[in-house]
JSON list of C-alpha atoms in Angstrom, two decimals:
[
{"chain": "A", "resi": 8, "resn": "MET", "atom": "CA", "xyz": [36.24, 239.72, -44.43]},
{"chain": "A", "resi": 9, "resn": "LEU", "atom": "CA", "xyz": [36.48, 236.70, -42.18]},
{"chain": "A", "resi": 10, "resn": "PHE", "atom": "CA", "xyz": [39.71, 235.27, -40.79]},
{"chain": "A", "resi": 11, "resn": "TYR", "atom": "CA", "xyz": [39.51, 231.66, -39.62]},
{"chain": "A", "resi": 12, "resn": "ASP", "atom": "CA", "xyz": [41.68, 228.68, -38.72]},
{"chain": "A", "resi": 13, "resn": "TRP", "atom": "CA", "xyz": [40.73, 225.82, -41.05]},
{"chain": "A", "resi": 14, "resn": "LYS", "atom": "CA", "xyz": [42.56, 223.14, -39.05]},
{"chain": "A", "resi": 15, "resn": "LYS", "atom": "CA", "xyz": [40.76, 224.05, -35.82]},
{"chain": "A", "resi": 16, "resn": "MET", "atom": "CA", "xyz": [37.41, 224.13, -37.62]},
{"chain": "A", "resi": 17, "resn": "PHE", "atom": "CA", "xyz": [38.08, 220.76, -39.25]},
{"chain": "A", "resi": 18, "resn": "GLU", "atom": "CA", "xyz": [39.14, 219.14, -35.96]},
{"chain": "A", "resi": 19, "resn": "ALA", "atom": "CA", "xyz": [36.20, 220.59, -34.02]},
{"chain": "A", "resi": 20, "resn": "SER", "atom": "CA", "xyz": [33.73, 219.40, -36.65]},
{"chain": "A", "resi": 21, "resn": "GLU", "atom": "CA", "xyz": [35.41, 215.99, -36.95]},
{"chain": "A", "resi": 22, "resn": "GLY", "atom": "CA", "xyz": [35.32, 216.44, -40.73]},
{"chain": "A", "resi": 23, "resn": "SER", "atom": "CA", "xyz": [31.54, 216.75, -40.97]},
{"chain": "A", "resi": 24, "resn": "PRO", "atom": "CA", "xyz": [30.51, 219.20, -43.73]},
{"chain": "A", "resi": 25, "resn": "LEU", "atom": "CA", "xyz": [27.32, 220.09, -41.83]},
{"chain": "A", "resi": 26, "resn": "ALA", "atom": "CA", "xyz": [29.26, 220.86, -38.63]},
{"chain": "A", "resi": 27, "resn": "LEU", "atom": "CA", "xyz": [31.76, 222.92, -40.65]},
{"chain": "A", "resi": 28, "resn": "PHE", "atom": "CA", "xyz": [28.88, 224.95, -42.07]},
{"chain": "A", "resi": 29, "resn": "ILE", "atom": "CA", "xyz": [27.43, 225.47, -38.58]},
{"chain": "A", "resi": 30, "resn": "ILE", "atom": "CA", "xyz": [30.80, 226.78, -37.36]},
{"chain": "A", "resi": 31, "resn": "PHE", "atom": "CA", "xyz": [31.17, 228.99, -40.45]},
{"chain": "A", "resi": 32, "resn": "LYS", "atom": "CA", "xyz": [27.67, 230.43, -39.96]},
{"chain": "A", "resi": 33, "resn": "MET", "atom": "CA", "xyz": [28.41, 231.06, -36.28]},
{"chain": "A", "resi": 34, "resn": "LEU", "atom": "CA", "xyz": [31.59, 232.96, -37.17]},
{"chain": "A", "resi": 35, "resn": "VAL", "atom": "CA", "xyz": [29.98, 235.07, -39.90]},
{"chain": "A", "resi": 36, "resn": "THR", "atom": "CA", "xyz": [26.90, 236.03, -37.90]},
{"chain": "A", "resi": 37, "resn": "ASN", "atom": "CA", "xyz": [28.66, 236.27, -34.51]},
{"chain": "A", "resi": 38, "resn": "ALA", "atom": "CA", "xyz": [25.92, 234.02, -33.17]},
{"chain": "A", "resi": 39, "resn": "VAL", "atom": "CA", "xyz": [25.59, 233.14, -29.50]},
{"chain": "A", "resi": 40, "resn": "PRO", "atom": "CA", "xyz": [23.85, 229.90, -28.48]},
{"chain": "A", "resi": 41, "resn": "ARG", "atom": "CA", "xyz": [20.33, 230.40, -27.12]},
{"chain": "A", "resi": 42, "resn": "ASN", "atom": "CA", "xyz": [20.57, 227.37, -24.84]},
{"chain": "A", "resi": 43, "resn": "LYS", "atom": "CA", "xyz": [22.59, 224.18, -24.38]},
{"chain": "A", "resi": 44, "resn": "TYR", "atom": "CA", "xyz": [20.54, 222.41, -27.06]},
{"chain": "A", "resi": 45, "resn": "ASP", "atom": "CA", "xyz": [21.51, 224.92, -29.75]},
{"chain": "A", "resi": 46, "resn": "ASP", "atom": "CA", "xyz": [23.63, 223.50, -32.60]},
{"chain": "A", "resi": 47, "resn": "ILE", "atom": "CA", "xyz": [26.42, 226.01, -31.97]},
{"chain": "A", "resi": 48, "resn": "TYR", "atom": "CA", "xyz": [26.60, 225.42, -28.21]},
{"chain": "A", "resi": 49, "resn": "LYS", "atom": "CA", "xyz": [29.57, 223.04, -28.35]},
{"chain": "A", "resi": 50, "resn": "TYR", "atom": "CA", "xyz": [31.52, 225.37, -30.67]},
{"chain": "A", "resi": 51, "resn": "ALA", "atom": "CA", "xyz": [30.74, 228.71, -29.02]},
{"chain": "A", "resi": 52, "resn": "GLY", "atom": "CA", "xyz": [33.55, 228.58, -26.47]},
{"chain": "A", "resi": 53, "resn": "LYS", "atom": "CA", "xyz": [36.23, 227.68, -29.00]},
{"chain": "A", "resi": 54, "resn": "HIS", "atom": "CA", "xyz": [38.56, 230.11, -30.73]},
{"chain": "A", "resi": 55, "resn": "PHE", "atom": "CA", "xyz": [38.56, 229.73, -34.54]},
{"chain": "A", "resi": 56, "resn": "HIS", "atom": "CA", "xyz": [40.40, 232.93, -35.52]},
{"chain": "A", "resi": 57, "resn": "GLY", "atom": "CA", "xyz": [43.38, 232.28, -37.79]},
{"chain": "A", "resi": 58, "resn": "GLU", "atom": "CA", "xyz": [45.28, 233.23, -40.92]},
{"chain": "A", "resi": 59, "resn": "SER", "atom": "CA", "xyz": [42.88, 231.77, -43.50]},
{"chain": "A", "resi": 60, "resn": "PHE", "atom": "CA", "xyz": [40.48, 234.27, -45.01]},
{"chain": "A", "resi": 61, "resn": "VAL", "atom": "CA", "xyz": [37.30, 234.70, -47.02]},
{"chain": "A", "resi": 62, "resn": "VAL", "atom": "CA", "xyz": [36.71, 238.15, -48.51]},
{"chain": "A", "resi": 63, "resn": "HIS", "atom": "CA", "xyz": [32.90, 237.94, -48.80]},
{"chain": "A", "resi": 64, "resn": "PRO", "atom": "CA", "xyz": [31.68, 235.40, -46.23]},
{"chain": "A", "resi": 65, "resn": "ASP", "atom": "CA", "xyz": [28.30, 237.13, -46.09]},
{"chain": "A", "resi": 66, "resn": "LEU", "atom": "CA", "xyz": [27.64, 236.36, -49.77]},
{"chain": "A", "resi": 67, "resn": "LEU", "atom": "CA", "xyz": [28.64, 232.74, -49.35]},
{"chain": "A", "resi": 68, "resn": "LEU", "atom": "CA", "xyz": [26.34, 232.43, -46.34]},
{"chain": "A", "resi": 69, "resn": "HIS", "atom": "CA", "xyz": [23.48, 234.26, -48.09]},
{"chain": "A", "resi": 70, "resn": "TYR", "atom": "CA", "xyz": [23.55, 231.90, -51.09]},
{"chain": "A", "resi": 71, "resn": "ALA", "atom": "CA", "xyz": [24.47, 228.76, -49.11]},
{"chain": "A", "resi": 72, "resn": "TYR", "atom": "CA", "xyz": [20.99, 227.29, -49.62]},
{"chain": "A", "resi": 73, "resn": "LYS", "atom": "CA", "xyz": [21.90, 226.69, -53.28]},
{"chain": "A", "resi": 74, "resn": "TYR", "atom": "CA", "xyz": [24.86, 224.43, -52.49]},
{"chain": "A", "resi": 75, "resn": "GLU", "atom": "CA", "xyz": [25.66, 221.23, -50.66]},
{"chain": "A", "resi": 76, "resn": "TYR", "atom": "CA", "xyz": [27.50, 221.41, -47.35]},
{"chain": "A", "resi": 77, "resn": "ARG", "atom": "CA", "xyz": [30.31, 219.40, -48.98]},
{"chain": "A", "resi": 78, "resn": "GLU", "atom": "CA", "xyz": [30.81, 222.12, -51.61]},
{"chain": "A", "resi": 79, "resn": "ILE", "atom": "CA", "xyz": [30.94, 224.87, -48.98]},
{"chain": "A", "resi": 80, "resn": "ALA", "atom": "CA", "xyz": [33.43, 222.85, -46.92]},
{"chain": "A", "resi": 81, "resn": "GLN", "atom": "CA", "xyz": [35.64, 222.39, -50.00]},
{"chain": "A", "resi": 82, "resn": "TYR", "atom": "CA", "xyz": [35.39, 226.11, -50.74]},
{"chain": "A", "resi": 83, "resn": "LEU", "atom": "CA", "xyz": [36.57, 226.98, -47.23]},
{"chain": "A", "resi": 84, "resn": "ALA", "atom": "CA", "xyz": [39.31, 224.33, -47.30]},
{"chain": "A", "resi": 85, "resn": "LEU", "atom": "CA", "xyz": [40.75, 225.59, -50.58]},
{"chain": "A", "resi": 86, "resn": "ALA", "atom": "CA", "xyz": [40.39, 229.23, -49.52]},
{"chain": "A", "resi": 87, "resn": "SER", "atom": "CA", "xyz": [42.51, 228.39, -46.47]},
{"chain": "A", "resi": 88, "resn": "MET", "atom": "CA", "xyz": [45.44, 227.51, -48.74]},
{"chain": "A", "resi": 89, "resn": "ARG", "atom": "CA", "xyz": [45.75, 231.08, -50.03]},
{"chain": "A", "resi": 90, "resn": "ARG", "atom": "CA", "xyz": [48.16, 233.58, -48.51]},
{"chain": "A", "resi": 91, "resn": "TYR", "atom": "CA", "xyz": [46.69, 236.78, -47.11]},
{"chain": "A", "resi": 92, "resn": "ALA", "atom": "CA", "xyz": [49.91, 238.66, -47.94]},
{"chain": "A", "resi": 93, "resn": "ASP", "atom": "CA", "xyz": [49.35, 237.91, -51.63]},
{"chain": "A", "resi": 94, "resn": "TYR", "atom": "CA", "xyz": [45.78, 239.19, -51.41]},
{"chain": "A", "resi": 95, "resn": "ALA", "atom": "CA", "xyz": [46.82, 242.34, -49.51]},
{"chain": "A", "resi": 96, "resn": "ALA", "atom": "CA", "xyz": [49.54, 243.13, -52.05]},
{"chain": "A", "resi": 97, "resn": "THR", "atom": "CA", "xyz": [47.70, 242.31, -55.29]},
{"chain": "A", "resi": 98, "resn": "GLY", "atom": "CA", "xyz": [44.00, 241.91, -54.49]},
{"chain": "A", "resi": 99, "resn": "ASN", "atom": "CA", "xyz": [44.15, 238.47, -56.10]},
{"chain": "A", "resi": 100, "resn": "THR", "atom": "CA", "xyz": [41.65, 236.03, -54.59]},
{"chain": "A", "resi": 101, "resn": "THR", "atom": "CA", "xyz": [42.56, 232.98, -56.69]},
{"chain": "A", "resi": 102, "resn": "LEU", "atom": "CA", "xyz": [44.57, 229.94, -55.64]},
{"chain": "A", "resi": 103, "resn": "ASP", "atom": "CA", "xyz": [47.32, 228.72, -57.93]},
{"chain": "A", "resi": 104, "resn": "LEU", "atom": "CA", "xyz": [46.92, 225.00, -58.65]},
{"chain": "A", "resi": 105, "resn": "LEU", "atom": "CA", "xyz": [50.62, 224.53, -57.91]},
{"chain": "A", "resi": 106, "resn": "GLU", "atom": "CA", "xyz": [49.96, 225.67, -54.31]},
{"chain": "A", "resi": 107, "resn": "CYS", "atom": "CA", "xyz": [46.91, 223.43, -53.97]},
{"chain": "A", "resi": 108, "resn": "GLU", "atom": "CA", "xyz": [47.59, 220.58, -51.55]},
{"chain": "A", "resi": 109, "resn": "VAL", "atom": "CA", "xyz": [44.73, 218.32, -52.71]},
{"chain": "A", "resi": 110, "resn": "ASP", "atom": "CA", "xyz": [44.06, 216.50, -55.95]},
{"chain": "A", "resi": 111, "resn": "GLN", "atom": "CA", "xyz": [42.13, 218.56, -58.49]},
{"chain": "A", "resi": 112, "resn": "GLU", "atom": "CA", "xyz": [39.74, 215.67, -59.18]},
{"chain": "A", "resi": 113, "resn": "LEU", "atom": "CA", "xyz": [38.30, 216.03, -55.67]},
{"chain": "A", "resi": 114, "resn": "PHE", "atom": "CA", "xyz": [36.82, 219.47, -56.35]},
{"chain": "A", "resi": 115, "resn": "GLU", "atom": "CA", "xyz": [36.33, 219.63, -60.14]},
{"chain": "A", "resi": 116, "resn": "ASP", "atom": "CA", "xyz": [32.56, 219.18, -59.80]},
{"chain": "A", "resi": 117, "resn": "ASN", "atom": "CA", "xyz": [32.19, 221.91, -57.15]},
{"chain": "A", "resi": 118, "resn": "SER", "atom": "CA", "xyz": [29.86, 224.62, -58.48]},
{"chain": "A", "resi": 119, "resn": "LEU", "atom": "CA", "xyz": [31.39, 227.22, -56.12]},
{"chain": "A", "resi": 120, "resn": "LEU", "atom": "CA", "xyz": [34.81, 226.82, -57.73]},
{"chain": "A", "resi": 121, "resn": "ARG", "atom": "CA", "xyz": [36.04, 227.40, -61.28]},
{"chain": "A", "resi": 122, "resn": "ILE", "atom": "CA", "xyz": [39.38, 226.21, -62.63]},
{"chain": "A", "resi": 123, "resn": "ALA", "atom": "CA", "xyz": [40.90, 228.37, -65.37]},
{"chain": "A", "resi": 124, "resn": "ASP", "atom": "CA", "xyz": [44.44, 229.29, -66.42]},
{"chain": "A", "resi": 125, "resn": "GLY", "atom": "CA", "xyz": [45.99, 227.05, -63.77]},
{"chain": "A", "resi": 126, "resn": "LYS", "atom": "CA", "xyz": [44.14, 228.79, -60.95]},
{"chain": "A", "resi": 127, "resn": "VAL", "atom": "CA", "xyz": [41.16, 228.04, -58.76]},
{"chain": "A", "resi": 128, "resn": "HIS", "atom": "CA", "xyz": [38.62, 230.88, -58.85]},
{"chain": "A", "resi": 129, "resn": "PHE", "atom": "CA", "xyz": [36.22, 231.26, -55.93]},
{"chain": "A", "resi": 130, "resn": "LYS", "atom": "CA", "xyz": [32.69, 232.24, -56.99]},
{"chain": "A", "resi": 131, "resn": "TYR", "atom": "CA", "xyz": [31.88, 234.67, -54.19]},
{"chain": "A", "resi": 132, "resn": "GLU", "atom": "CA", "xyz": [35.38, 236.09, -53.77]},
{"chain": "A", "resi": 133, "resn": "GLU", "atom": "CA", "xyz": [35.26, 237.81, -57.15]},
{"chain": "A", "resi": 134, "resn": "ALA", "atom": "CA", "xyz": [32.03, 239.62, -56.32]},
{"chain": "A", "resi": 135, "resn": "THR", "atom": "CA", "xyz": [31.36, 243.08, -57.69]},
{"chain": "A", "resi": 136, "resn": "GLN", "atom": "CA", "xyz": [29.48, 245.86, -55.91]},
{"chain": "A", "resi": 137, "resn": "GLU", "atom": "CA", "xyz": [26.31, 244.92, -57.85]},
{"chain": "A", "resi": 138, "resn": "THR", "atom": "CA", "xyz": [26.51, 241.36, -56.52]},
{"chain": "A", "resi": 139, "resn": "ILE", "atom": "CA", "xyz": [26.89, 242.41, -52.90]},
{"chain": "A", "resi": 140, "resn": "HIS", "atom": "CA", "xyz": [23.42, 242.72, -51.40]}
]
């Protein structure tokens, strides 16, 4: 499980989906920059820990090559709108559309997200033990 601060990530990346992915990858792998020319160098000294969470960040990172950076950024943005207390109490990883702060049309075509029964379902949050590598 990864806890992150979406607002800090968004501000540090200046809204760039590629930069958001670089920060996400750095957080998941606990990467340290090799030198000052490394992509993560300018983000390594910043603190991105927060209340937003992703249950299986390793799966999202492992299969990231299949998706656009924009889709991954949307996935992380919507995941940041969920409450950890709800997940801890019920194990529910979905986001109710009523709690969603952005227009549904902006993420309807995202292959990492599925909308059903008034909830946003996250593809790699509902992973079973067989799916986890």
